[in-house]
Amino acid sequence: MKVIVPMAGRGSRLRPHTLTVPKPLVPVGGKPIVHRLVEDIAAMCSEPIDEIGFVIGDFGPEIEAELIKVAEKLGAKGSIFYQDKPLGTAHAVLCAEKLLEGPVVVAFADTLFRANFKIDPEADGILWVKQIEDPSNFGVVKLNDKGEIIDFVEKPREFVSDLAMIGIYYFKDGIALRDELNFLVENGIIKSGEYQLPDALRRLTEKGKRFKPGEVEEWLDCGNKEVTVITNQRVLEYDQEKGLDLVDDSAKVLNSIIIPPCYIGKDVILENSVVGPHVSLGKGSMVTNSIIKNSILQQYSIIIDANLKDSMLGSHSKYKGLARDLSLSDYSIIS
């Protein structure tokens, strides 16, 4: 099994947190989004993952090395592919053309999910979907009376389906997908300046490939600060259910209270503070004389005399002050 993870964009909707780190590497529950995504995929695959290909932009050698380690922790080879121009989802997958053979999972790295099923190796393909109330802002799938996918509609103005594609796909035949992606590029089949993956999927169904919907229990978006904080909340609850120890042994808790679930990273210092529930404190963070609820603080953040809720602070940021709903980028200082 091969896995392709397109993550070329840094994530404009999550700025300022993606100015110094790509969105898939922003941590939720103390672990980067892309780490959790590939772990979830590995858990639902019925066969071992041989190779994980990350499709990126110019992220730099340190981030590339980190991504390779993500794959190696799952016993897979890690490979880096580059998408130099934002030419769409189909183009992003085609950048990892080398991996398009045999069974392939494609997972776009800006979402997390929860599901209790395995991949059906007999299916031509599986597209993971989530039933939603308002499908007008999403790509949706249309089913026939057998429950098979027969069409793909992007942001329908009139109701077609309420099953939104979440950006995770399984293909039994990677070569067939590769051929259709190349067809789009070679024939200039472009919408809004981009090559779109659903156009390749439609051609595959027209040629007789049968795709099934794989419905997820929960779809966790990481598109902006508000939904990322909510995702952090849900991830912490899941990790607590698994019985994971979320407080690092090196953390110093001085006259302070931790209300679970919370992630307290390595070398964190809490002094005269109340933290939680649903708070993630990154490595080396320091919180003094403060109350923090439902928030994400990345590594080496410093919080003094504050009352924070529903907030997200970047690495090496410093805040001293009153009660606020904050979104601070890396290296910000407010006092």
Short mmCIF file of N, CA, C and O in Angstrom, two decimals, residues 121-243:
data_model
loop_
_atom_site.label_atom_id
_atom_site.label_comp_id
_atom_site.label_asym_id
_atom_site.label_seq_id
_atom_site.Cartn_x
_atom_site.Cartn_y
_atom_site.Cartn_z
N PRO A 121 -10.56 -4.22 0.35
CA PRO A 121 -9.61 -4.38 -0.76
C PRO A 121 -10.28 -4.81 -2.06
O PRO A 121 -9.65 -4.76 -3.13
N GLU A 122 -11.55 -5.23 -2.00
CA GLU A 122 -12.26 -5.66 -3.20
C GLU A 122 -12.89 -4.48 -3.95
O GLU A 122 -13.25 -4.61 -5.12
N ALA A 123 -13.04 -3.35 -3.29
CA ALA A 123 -13.66 -2.19 -3.94
C ALA A 123 -12.68 -1.54 -4.89
O ALA A 123 -11.47 -1.51 -4.65
N ASP A 124 -13.20 -1.00 -6.01
CA ASP A 124 -12.34 -0.24 -6.92
C ASP A 124 -11.84 1.03 -6.24
O ASP A 124 -10.75 1.51 -6.53
N GLY A 125 -12.66 1.57 -5.38
CA GLY A 125 -12.25 2.77 -4.67
C GLY A 125 -13.22 3.11 -3.56
O GLY A 125 -14.39 2.69 -3.57
N ILE A 126 -12.74 3.86 -2.58
CA ILE A 126 -13.57 4.35 -1.48
C ILE A 126 -13.30 5.84 -1.32
O ILE A 126 -12.14 6.27 -1.30
N LEU A 127 -14.34 6.62 -1.24
CA LEU A 127 -14.23 8.05 -0.97
C LEU A 127 -14.88 8.32 0.37
O LEU A 127 -16.08 8.05 0.55
N TRP A 128 -14.11 8.82 1.32
CA TRP A 128 -14.66 9.07 2.64
C TRP A 128 -15.49 10.35 2.61
O TRP A 128 -15.06 11.39 2.09
N VAL A 129 -16.69 10.26 3.17
CA VAL A 129 -17.64 11.37 3.13
C VAL A 129 -18.23 11.58 4.52
O VAL A 129 -18.18 10.72 5.39
N LYS A 130 -18.82 12.76 4.69
CA LYS A 130 -19.51 13.09 5.94
C LYS A 130 -20.84 13.75 5.60
O LYS A 130 -20.88 14.69 4.79
N GLN A 131 -21.91 13.26 6.19
CA GLN A 131 -23.21 13.87 5.97
C GLN A 131 -23.26 15.21 6.69
O GLN A 131 -22.98 15.30 7.88
N ILE A 132 -23.60 16.27 5.96
CA ILE A 132 -23.61 17.61 6.53
C ILE A 132 -24.93 18.31 6.23
O ILE A 132 -25.66 17.92 5.32
N GLU A 133 -25.20 19.36 6.99
CA GLU A 133 -26.46 20.08 6.84
C GLU A 133 -26.46 20.98 5.61
O GLU A 133 -27.45 21.05 4.89
N ASP A 134 -25.36 21.69 5.37
CA ASP A 134 -25.29 22.62 4.24
C ASP A 134 -24.17 22.20 3.30
O ASP A 134 -23.01 22.53 3.55
N PRO A 135 -24.48 21.48 2.22
CA PRO A 135 -23.43 21.00 1.32
C PRO A 135 -23.00 21.99 0.26
O PRO A 135 -22.12 21.68 -0.55
N SER A 136 -23.54 23.22 0.28
CA SER A 136 -23.30 24.15 -0.82
C SER A 136 -21.86 24.66 -0.88
O SER A 136 -21.45 25.21 -1.91
N ASN A 137 -21.10 24.49 0.21
CA ASN A 137 -19.71 24.96 0.20
C ASN A 137 -18.70 23.83 0.06
O ASN A 137 -17.51 24.03 0.28
N PHE A 138 -19.18 22.64 -0.33
CA PHE A 138 -18.29 21.47 -0.39
C PHE A 138 -18.50 20.71 -1.69
O PHE A 138 -19.51 20.87 -2.38
N GLY A 139 -17.54 19.86 -2.00
CA GLY A 139 -17.72 18.89 -3.06
C GLY A 139 -18.48 17.70 -2.50
O GLY A 139 -18.15 17.20 -1.42
N VAL A 140 -19.52 17.26 -3.21
CA VAL A 140 -20.35 16.17 -2.72
C VAL A 140 -20.39 15.03 -3.73
O VAL A 140 -20.04 15.21 -4.90
N VAL A 141 -20.80 13.85 -3.28
CA VAL A 141 -20.96 12.71 -4.16
C VAL A 141 -22.43 12.36 -4.31
O VAL A 141 -23.22 12.54 -3.37
N LYS A 142 -22.79 11.87 -5.49
CA LYS A 142 -24.15 11.43 -5.78
C LYS A 142 -24.15 9.92 -5.90
O LYS A 142 -23.28 9.35 -6.56
N LEU A 143 -25.12 9.24 -5.27
CA LEU A 143 -25.16 7.79 -5.24
C LEU A 143 -26.32 7.26 -6.09
O LEU A 143 -27.33 7.93 -6.29
N ASN A 144 -26.13 6.01 -6.58
CA ASN A 144 -27.24 5.33 -7.23
C ASN A 144 -28.00 4.49 -6.20
O ASN A 144 -27.69 4.52 -5.00
N ASP A 145 -28.99 3.72 -6.65
CA ASP A 145 -29.81 2.96 -5.70
C ASP A 145 -29.06 1.79 -5.08
O ASP A 145 -29.55 1.16 -4.14
N LYS A 146 -27.85 1.48 -5.60
CA LYS A 146 -27.01 0.45 -5.01
C LYS A 146 -26.03 1.00 -3.98
O LYS A 146 -25.24 0.26 -3.41
N GLY A 147 -26.09 2.31 -3.77
CA GLY A 147 -25.16 2.94 -2.83
C GLY A 147 -23.78 3.16 -3.41
O GLY A 147 -22.83 3.40 -2.66
N GLU A 148 -23.65 3.12 -4.74
CA GLU A 148 -22.37 3.37 -5.40
C GLU A 148 -22.31 4.81 -5.88
O GLU A 148 -23.33 5.42 -6.22
N ILE A 149 -21.11 5.36 -5.90
CA ILE A 149 -20.93 6.75 -6.32
C ILE A 149 -20.99 6.85 -7.84
O ILE A 149 -20.26 6.14 -8.55
N ILE A 150 -21.85 7.73 -8.35
CA ILE A 150 -21.99 7.88 -9.79
C ILE A 150 -21.64 9.28 -10.29
O ILE A 150 -21.50 9.50 -11.49
N ASP A 151 -21.49 10.24 -9.38
CA ASP A 151 -21.13 11.59 -9.83
C ASP A 151 -20.52 12.38 -8.69
O ASP A 151 -20.69 12.04 -7.51
N PHE A 152 -19.83 13.45 -9.08
CA PHE A 152 -19.12 14.32 -8.15
C PHE A 152 -19.49 15.76 -8.50
O PHE A 152 -19.33 16.18 -9.64
N VAL A 153 -20.01 16.49 -7.52
CA VAL A 153 -20.47 17.85 -7.79
C VAL A 153 -19.79 18.81 -6.81
O VAL A 153 -19.85 18.61 -5.60
N GLU A 154 -19.16 19.85 -7.36
CA GLU A 154 -18.45 20.82 -6.54
C GLU A 154 -19.36 21.98 -6.17
O GLU A 154 -19.94 22.65 -7.04
N LYS A 155 -19.56 22.20 -4.87
CA LYS A 155 -20.34 23.32 -4.34
C LYS A 155 -21.68 23.47 -5.06
O LYS A 155 -21.93 24.46 -5.75
N PRO A 156 -22.57 22.49 -4.95
CA PRO A 156 -23.85 22.53 -5.67
C PRO A 156 -24.74 23.68 -5.23
O PRO A 156 -24.93 23.91 -4.04
N ARG A 157 -25.28 24.41 -6.19
CA ARG A 157 -26.20 25.51 -5.87
C ARG A 157 -27.58 24.97 -5.49
O ARG A 157 -28.29 25.58 -4.69
N GLU A 158 -27.97 23.87 -6.12
CA GLU A 158 -29.21 23.18 -5.77
C GLU A 158 -28.86 21.85 -5.14
O GLU A 158 -27.81 21.28 -5.41
N PHE A 159 -29.75 21.32 -4.32
CA PHE A 159 -29.45 20.10 -3.58
C PHE A 159 -29.22 18.92 -4.52
O PHE A 159 -30.05 18.61 -5.38
N VAL A 160 -28.08 18.28 -4.37
CA VAL A 160 -27.74 17.08 -5.11
C VAL A 160 -27.50 15.92 -4.14
O VAL A 160 -27.94 14.80 -4.36
N SER A 161 -26.80 16.25 -3.06
CA SER A 161 -26.43 15.26 -2.05
C SER A 161 -25.96 16.01 -0.82
O SER A 161 -25.52 17.16 -0.90
N ASP A 162 -26.04 15.35 0.34
CA ASP A 162 -25.51 15.95 1.57
C ASP A 162 -24.29 15.18 2.07
O ASP A 162 -23.90 15.31 3.22
N LEU A 163 -23.66 14.40 1.17
CA LEU A 163 -22.46 13.65 1.52
C LEU A 163 -21.24 14.38 0.98
O LEU A 163 -20.92 14.31 -0.22
N ALA A 164 -20.55 15.08 1.86
CA ALA A 164 -19.40 15.90 1.46
C ALA A 164 -18.12 15.07 1.48
O ALA A 164 -17.86 14.31 2.41
N MET A 165 -17.30 15.24 0.44
CA MET A 165 -15.99 14.59 0.39
C MET A 165 -15.05 15.27 1.36
O MET A 165 -14.91 16.50 1.33
N ILE A 166 -14.38 14.50 2.22
CA ILE A 166 -13.53 15.10 3.24
C ILE A 166 -12.06 15.16 2.81
O ILE A 166 -11.22 15.67 3.55
N GLY A 167 -11.74 14.61 1.63
CA GLY A 167 -10.37 14.71 1.14
C GLY A 167 -9.51 13.48 1.39
O GLY A 167 -8.28 13.57 1.37
N ILE A 168 -10.15 12.31 1.60
CA ILE A 168 -9.42 11.06 1.80
C ILE A 168 -10.01 10.01 0.86
O ILE A 168 -11.23 9.81 0.83
N TYR A 169 -9.14 9.36 0.08
CA TYR A 169 -9.57 8.46 -0.98
C TYR A 169 -8.72 7.19 -0.99
O TYR A 169 -7.52 7.23 -0.72
N TYR A 170 -9.35 6.07 -1.36
CA TYR A 170 -8.63 4.81 -1.60
C TYR A 170 -8.87 4.38 -3.04
O TYR A 170 -10.01 4.42 -3.54
N PHE A 171 -7.78 3.97 -3.72
CA PHE A 171 -7.87 3.47 -5.08
C PHE A 171 -7.20 2.11 -5.15
O PHE A 171 -6.03 1.97 -4.77
N LYS A 172 -7.94 1.13 -5.63
CA LYS A 172 -7.38 -0.20 -5.77
C LYS A 172 -6.32 -0.24 -6.86
O LYS A 172 -5.33 -0.98 -6.77
N ASP A 173 -6.52 0.56 -7.93
CA ASP A 173 -5.63 0.56 -9.09
C ASP A 173 -5.03 1.95 -9.28
O ASP A 173 -5.63 2.83 -9.91
N GLY A 174 -3.84 2.18 -8.74
CA GLY A 174 -3.19 3.48 -8.85
C GLY A 174 -2.85 3.86 -10.27
O GLY A 174 -2.85 5.04 -10.63
N ILE A 175 -2.57 2.87 -11.12
CA ILE A 175 -2.22 3.16 -12.52
C ILE A 175 -3.40 3.77 -13.25
O ILE A 175 -3.24 4.71 -14.04
N ALA A 176 -4.61 3.24 -13.01
CA ALA A 176 -5.79 3.80 -13.65
C ALA A 176 -5.99 5.27 -13.25
O ALA A 176 -6.32 6.11 -14.09
N LEU A 177 -5.77 5.57 -11.99
CA LEU A 177 -5.87 6.96 -11.54
C LEU A 177 -4.80 7.81 -12.21
O LEU A 177 -5.07 8.92 -12.68
N ARG A 178 -3.58 7.30 -12.26
CA ARG A 178 -2.48 8.04 -12.90
C ARG A 178 -2.82 8.40 -14.34
O ARG A 178 -2.58 9.53 -14.78
N ASP A 179 -3.38 7.45 -15.07
CA ASP A 179 -3.70 7.69 -16.48
C ASP A 179 -4.73 8.81 -16.62
O ASP A 179 -4.62 9.65 -17.53
N GLU A 180 -5.72 8.84 -15.75
CA GLU A 180 -6.75 9.88 -15.85
C GLU A 180 -6.22 11.24 -15.43
O GLU A 180 -6.61 12.27 -15.98
N LEU A 181 -5.33 11.27 -14.44
CA LEU A 181 -4.71 12.54 -14.05
C LEU A 181 -3.87 13.10 -15.19
O LEU A 181 -3.91 14.30 -15.49
N ASN A 182 -3.12 12.24 -15.85
CA ASN A 182 -2.32 12.68 -16.99
C ASN A 182 -3.21 13.16 -18.14
O ASN A 182 -2.87 14.11 -18.84
N PHE A 183 -4.36 12.51 -18.30
CA PHE A 183 -5.30 12.93 -19.34
C PHE A 183 -5.76 14.37 -19.11
O PHE A 183 -5.85 15.17 -20.06
N LEU A 184 -6.07 14.71 -17.85
CA LEU A 184 -6.50 16.08 -17.55
C LEU A 184 -5.43 17.09 -17.92
O LEU A 184 -5.72 18.12 -18.55
N VAL A 185 -4.19 16.80 -17.56
CA VAL A 185 -3.09 17.73 -17.81
C VAL A 185 -2.79 17.82 -19.30
O VAL A 185 -2.63 18.92 -19.86
N GLU A 186 -2.72 16.69 -19.95
CA GLU A 186 -2.37 16.67 -21.38
C GLU A 186 -3.43 17.33 -22.24
O GLU A 186 -3.12 17.87 -23.31
N ASN A 187 -4.68 17.33 -21.78
CA ASN A 187 -5.78 17.90 -22.56
C ASN A 187 -6.26 19.24 -22.01
O ASN A 187 -7.27 19.78 -22.48
N GLY A 188 -5.55 19.77 -21.04
CA GLY A 188 -5.87 21.09 -20.51
C GLY A 188 -7.26 21.20 -19.91
O GLY A 188 -7.92 22.23 -20.06
N ILE A 189 -7.70 20.16 -19.22
CA ILE A 189 -9.03 20.19 -18.60
C ILE A 189 -8.90 20.89 -17.25
O ILE A 189 -8.55 20.29 -16.25
N ILE A 190 -9.17 22.18 -17.26
CA ILE A 190 -8.92 23.05 -16.11
C ILE A 190 -10.20 23.76 -15.69
O ILE A 190 -10.99 24.18 -16.54
N LYS A 191 -10.40 23.91 -14.38
CA LYS A 191 -11.49 24.70 -13.84
C LYS A 191 -10.92 25.71 -12.87
O LYS A 191 -10.21 25.35 -11.94
N SER A 192 -11.20 26.99 -13.13
CA SER A 192 -10.70 28.08 -12.28
C SER A 192 -9.18 28.02 -12.15
O SER A 192 -8.62 28.28 -11.08
N GLY A 193 -8.51 27.66 -13.25
CA GLY A 193 -7.05 27.64 -13.26
C GLY A 193 -6.41 26.44 -12.60
O GLY A 193 -5.20 26.42 -12.40
N GLU A 194 -7.22 25.41 -12.28
CA GLU A 194 -6.68 24.25 -11.57
C GLU A 194 -7.20 22.94 -12.17
O GLU A 194 -8.31 22.89 -12.71
N TYR A 195 -6.38 21.90 -12.04
CA TYR A 195 -6.78 20.55 -12.41
C TYR A 195 -7.43 19.91 -11.18
O TYR A 195 -6.81 19.82 -10.12
N GLN A 196 -8.68 19.48 -11.34
CA GLN A 196 -9.46 19.02 -10.19
C GLN A 196 -9.56 17.50 -10.14
O GLN A 196 -9.91 16.86 -11.14
N LEU A 197 -9.31 16.93 -8.97
CA LEU A 197 -9.36 15.48 -8.80
C LEU A 197 -10.73 14.89 -9.14
O LEU A 197 -10.80 13.82 -9.76
N PRO A 198 -11.86 15.53 -8.77
CA PRO A 198 -13.15 14.94 -9.13
C PRO A 198 -13.35 14.73 -10.63
O PRO A 198 -14.10 13.82 -11.02
N ASP A 199 -12.70 15.52 -11.47
CA ASP A 199 -12.80 15.30 -12.92
C ASP A 199 -12.18 13.96 -13.31
O ASP A 199 -12.70 13.26 -14.19
N ALA A 200 -11.08 13.61 -12.68
CA ALA A 200 -10.46 12.30 -12.94
C ALA A 200 -11.33 11.18 -12.37
O ALA A 200 -11.49 10.12 -13.00
N LEU A 201 -11.93 11.40 -11.21
CA LEU A 201 -12.79 10.39 -10.61
C LEU A 201 -14.02 10.12 -11.48
O LEU A 201 -14.45 8.98 -11.64
N ARG A 202 -14.57 11.19 -12.06
CA ARG A 202 -15.75 11.03 -12.92
C ARG A 202 -15.42 10.18 -14.13
O ARG A 202 -16.19 9.31 -14.55
N ARG A 203 -14.25 10.41 -14.73
CA ARG A 203 -13.85 9.61 -15.88
C ARG A 203 -13.68 8.13 -15.50
O ARG A 203 -14.01 7.24 -16.28
N LEU A 204 -13.17 7.89 -14.30
CA LEU A 204 -13.01 6.51 -13.86
C LEU A 204 -14.36 5.81 -13.70
O LEU A 204 -14.53 4.64 -14.10
N THR A 205 -15.35 6.50 -13.13
CA THR A 205 -16.67 5.89 -12.97
C THR A 205 -17.32 5.67 -14.33
O THR A 205 -18.02 4.67 -14.53
N GLU A 206 -17.10 6.59 -15.26
CA GLU A 206 -17.66 6.43 -16.61
C GLU A 206 -17.07 5.22 -17.33
O GLU A 206 -17.70 4.65 -18.22
N LYS A 207 -15.86 4.82 -16.91
CA LYS A 207 -15.22 3.65 -17.50
C LYS A 207 -15.53 2.37 -16.74
O LYS A 207 -14.93 1.33 -17.02
N GLY A 208 -16.41 2.45 -15.77
CA GLY A 208 -16.85 1.25 -15.09
C GLY A 208 -16.28 1.01 -13.71
O GLY A 208 -16.64 0.02 -13.05
N LYS A 209 -15.39 1.87 -13.24
CA LYS A 209 -14.87 1.71 -11.88
C LYS A 209 -15.98 2.02 -10.88
O LYS A 209 -16.70 3.01 -11.02
N ARG A 210 -16.12 1.17 -9.88
CA ARG A 210 -17.19 1.35 -8.90
C ARG A 210 -16.61 1.84 -7.57
O ARG A 210 -15.83 1.13 -6.93
N PHE A 211 -17.00 3.04 -7.21
CA PHE A 211 -16.54 3.64 -5.97
C PHE A 211 -17.65 3.60 -4.93
O PHE A 211 -18.82 3.82 -5.23
N LYS A 212 -17.24 3.31 -3.70
CA LYS A 212 -18.19 3.27 -2.59
C LYS A 212 -17.90 4.42 -1.62
O LYS A 212 -16.75 4.83 -1.46
N PRO A 213 -18.94 4.92 -0.96
CA PRO A 213 -18.70 5.94 0.07
C PRO A 213 -18.29 5.28 1.38
O PRO A 213 -18.84 4.24 1.77
N GLY A 214 -17.31 5.86 2.04
CA GLY A 214 -16.94 5.43 3.38
C GLY A 214 -17.29 6.55 4.33
O GLY A 214 -16.64 7.60 4.32
N GLU A 215 -18.35 6.37 5.11
CA GLU A 215 -18.83 7.48 5.94
C GLU A 215 -18.08 7.50 7.27
O GLU A 215 -17.92 6.47 7.92
N VAL A 216 -17.64 8.67 7.66
CA VAL A 216 -16.90 8.84 8.91
C VAL A 216 -17.85 9.30 10.01
O VAL A 216 -18.86 9.93 9.76
N GLU A 217 -17.49 8.96 11.24
CA GLU A 217 -18.29 9.39 12.39
C GLU A 217 -18.11 10.87 12.67
O GLU A 217 -19.06 11.57 13.01
N GLU A 218 -16.89 11.33 12.51
CA GLU A 218 -16.61 12.74 12.81
C GLU A 218 -15.53 13.26 11.88
O GLU A 218 -14.53 12.59 11.63
N TRP A 219 -15.76 14.45 11.36
CA TRP A 219 -14.83 15.12 10.46
C TRP A 219 -14.31 16.34 11.19
O TRP A 219 -15.06 17.24 11.54
N LEU A 220 -13.02 16.36 11.44
CA LEU A 220 -12.41 17.43 12.23
C LEU A 220 -11.61 18.34 11.31
O LEU A 220 -10.55 17.97 10.80
N ASP A 221 -12.11 19.54 11.11
CA ASP A 221 -11.47 20.50 10.21
C ASP A 221 -10.38 21.26 10.95
O ASP A 221 -10.45 21.47 12.16
N CYS A 222 -9.35 21.63 10.22
CA CYS A 222 -8.27 22.45 10.78
C CYS A 222 -8.03 23.66 9.89
O CYS A 222 -6.89 24.09 9.68
N GLY A 223 -9.13 24.20 9.34
CA GLY A 223 -8.99 25.25 8.33
C GLY A 223 -8.70 26.63 8.89
O GLY A 223 -8.02 27.42 8.24
N ASN A 224 -9.21 26.95 10.07
CA ASN A 224 -8.94 28.27 10.64
C ASN A 224 -8.77 28.13 12.15
O ASN A 224 -8.86 27.04 12.71
N LYS A 225 -8.52 29.24 12.81
CA LYS A 225 -8.22 29.20 14.24
C LYS A 225 -9.38 28.64 15.05
O LYS A 225 -9.19 27.79 15.92
N GLU A 226 -10.61 29.06 14.74
CA GLU A 226 -11.76 28.63 15.55
C GLU A 226 -11.97 27.12 15.47
O GLU A 226 -12.12 26.45 16.50
N VAL A 227 -11.97 26.56 14.26
CA VAL A 227 -12.23 25.12 14.13
C VAL A 227 -11.03 24.30 14.59
O VAL A 227 -11.19 23.16 15.05
N THR A 228 -9.82 24.86 14.49
CA THR A 228 -8.64 24.13 14.96
C THR A 228 -8.68 23.99 16.48
O THR A 228 -8.31 22.95 17.04
N VAL A 229 -9.14 25.02 17.17
CA VAL A 229 -9.29 24.94 18.63
C VAL A 229 -10.33 23.88 19.00
O VAL A 229 -10.14 23.11 19.96
N ILE A 230 -11.42 23.80 18.23
CA ILE A 230 -12.43 22.77 18.47
C ILE A 230 -11.85 21.38 18.20
O ILE A 230 -12.10 20.43 18.97
N THR A 231 -11.07 21.25 17.13
CA THR A 231 -10.44 19.97 16.81
C THR A 231 -9.49 19.55 17.92
O THR A 231 -9.43 18.37 18.31
N ASN A 232 -8.75 20.51 18.45
CA ASN A 232 -7.85 20.22 19.58
C ASN A 232 -8.65 19.65 20.76
O ASN A 232 -8.23 18.70 21.42
N GLN A 233 -9.81 20.23 21.01
CA GLN A 233 -10.68 19.76 22.09
C GLN A 233 -11.08 18.31 21.88
O GLN A 233 -10.98 17.47 22.79
N ARG A 234 -11.53 17.97 20.67
CA ARG A 234 -11.98 16.61 20.39
C ARG A 234 -10.82 15.61 20.44
O ARG A 234 -10.97 14.50 20.95
N VAL A 235 -9.66 16.01 19.91
CA VAL A 235 -8.50 15.12 19.90
C VAL A 235 -8.07 14.79 21.33
O VAL A 235 -7.73 13.64 21.65
N LEU A 236 -8.07 15.79 22.20
CA LEU A 236 -7.71 15.55 23.60
C LEU A 236 -8.69 14.57 24.25
O LEU A 236 -8.29 13.70 25.03
N GLU A 237 -9.97 14.69 23.92
CA GLU A 237 -10.96 13.76 24.47
C GLU A 237 -10.71 12.34 23.97
O GLU A 237 -10.81 11.38 24.75
N TYR A 238 -10.37 12.20 22.70
CA TYR A 238 -10.08 10.87 22.15
C TYR A 238 -8.86 10.26 22.81
O TYR A 238 -8.85 9.07 23.17
N ASP A 239 -7.81 11.07 22.98
CA ASP A 239 -6.58 10.56 23.59
C ASP A 239 -6.83 10.16 25.05
O ASP A 239 -6.26 9.19 25.55
N GLN A 240 -7.69 10.91 25.72
CA GLN A 240 -8.03 10.56 27.10
C GLN A 240 -8.79 9.23 27.14
O GLN A 240 -8.54 8.38 28.01
N GLU A 241 -9.71 9.03 26.18
CA GLU A 241 -10.45 7.77 26.10
C GLU A 241 -9.52 6.58 25.90
O GLU A 241 -9.78 5.47 26.38
N LYS A 242 -8.43 6.81 25.17
CA LYS A 242 -7.47 5.74 24.91
C LYS A 242 -6.59 5.45 26.13
O LYS A 242 -5.78 4.52 26.11
N GLY A 243 -6.71 6.28 27.16
CA GLY A 243 -5.91 6.09 28.36
C GLY A 243 -4.49 6.59 28.23
O GLY A 243 -3.60 6.18 28.99
#
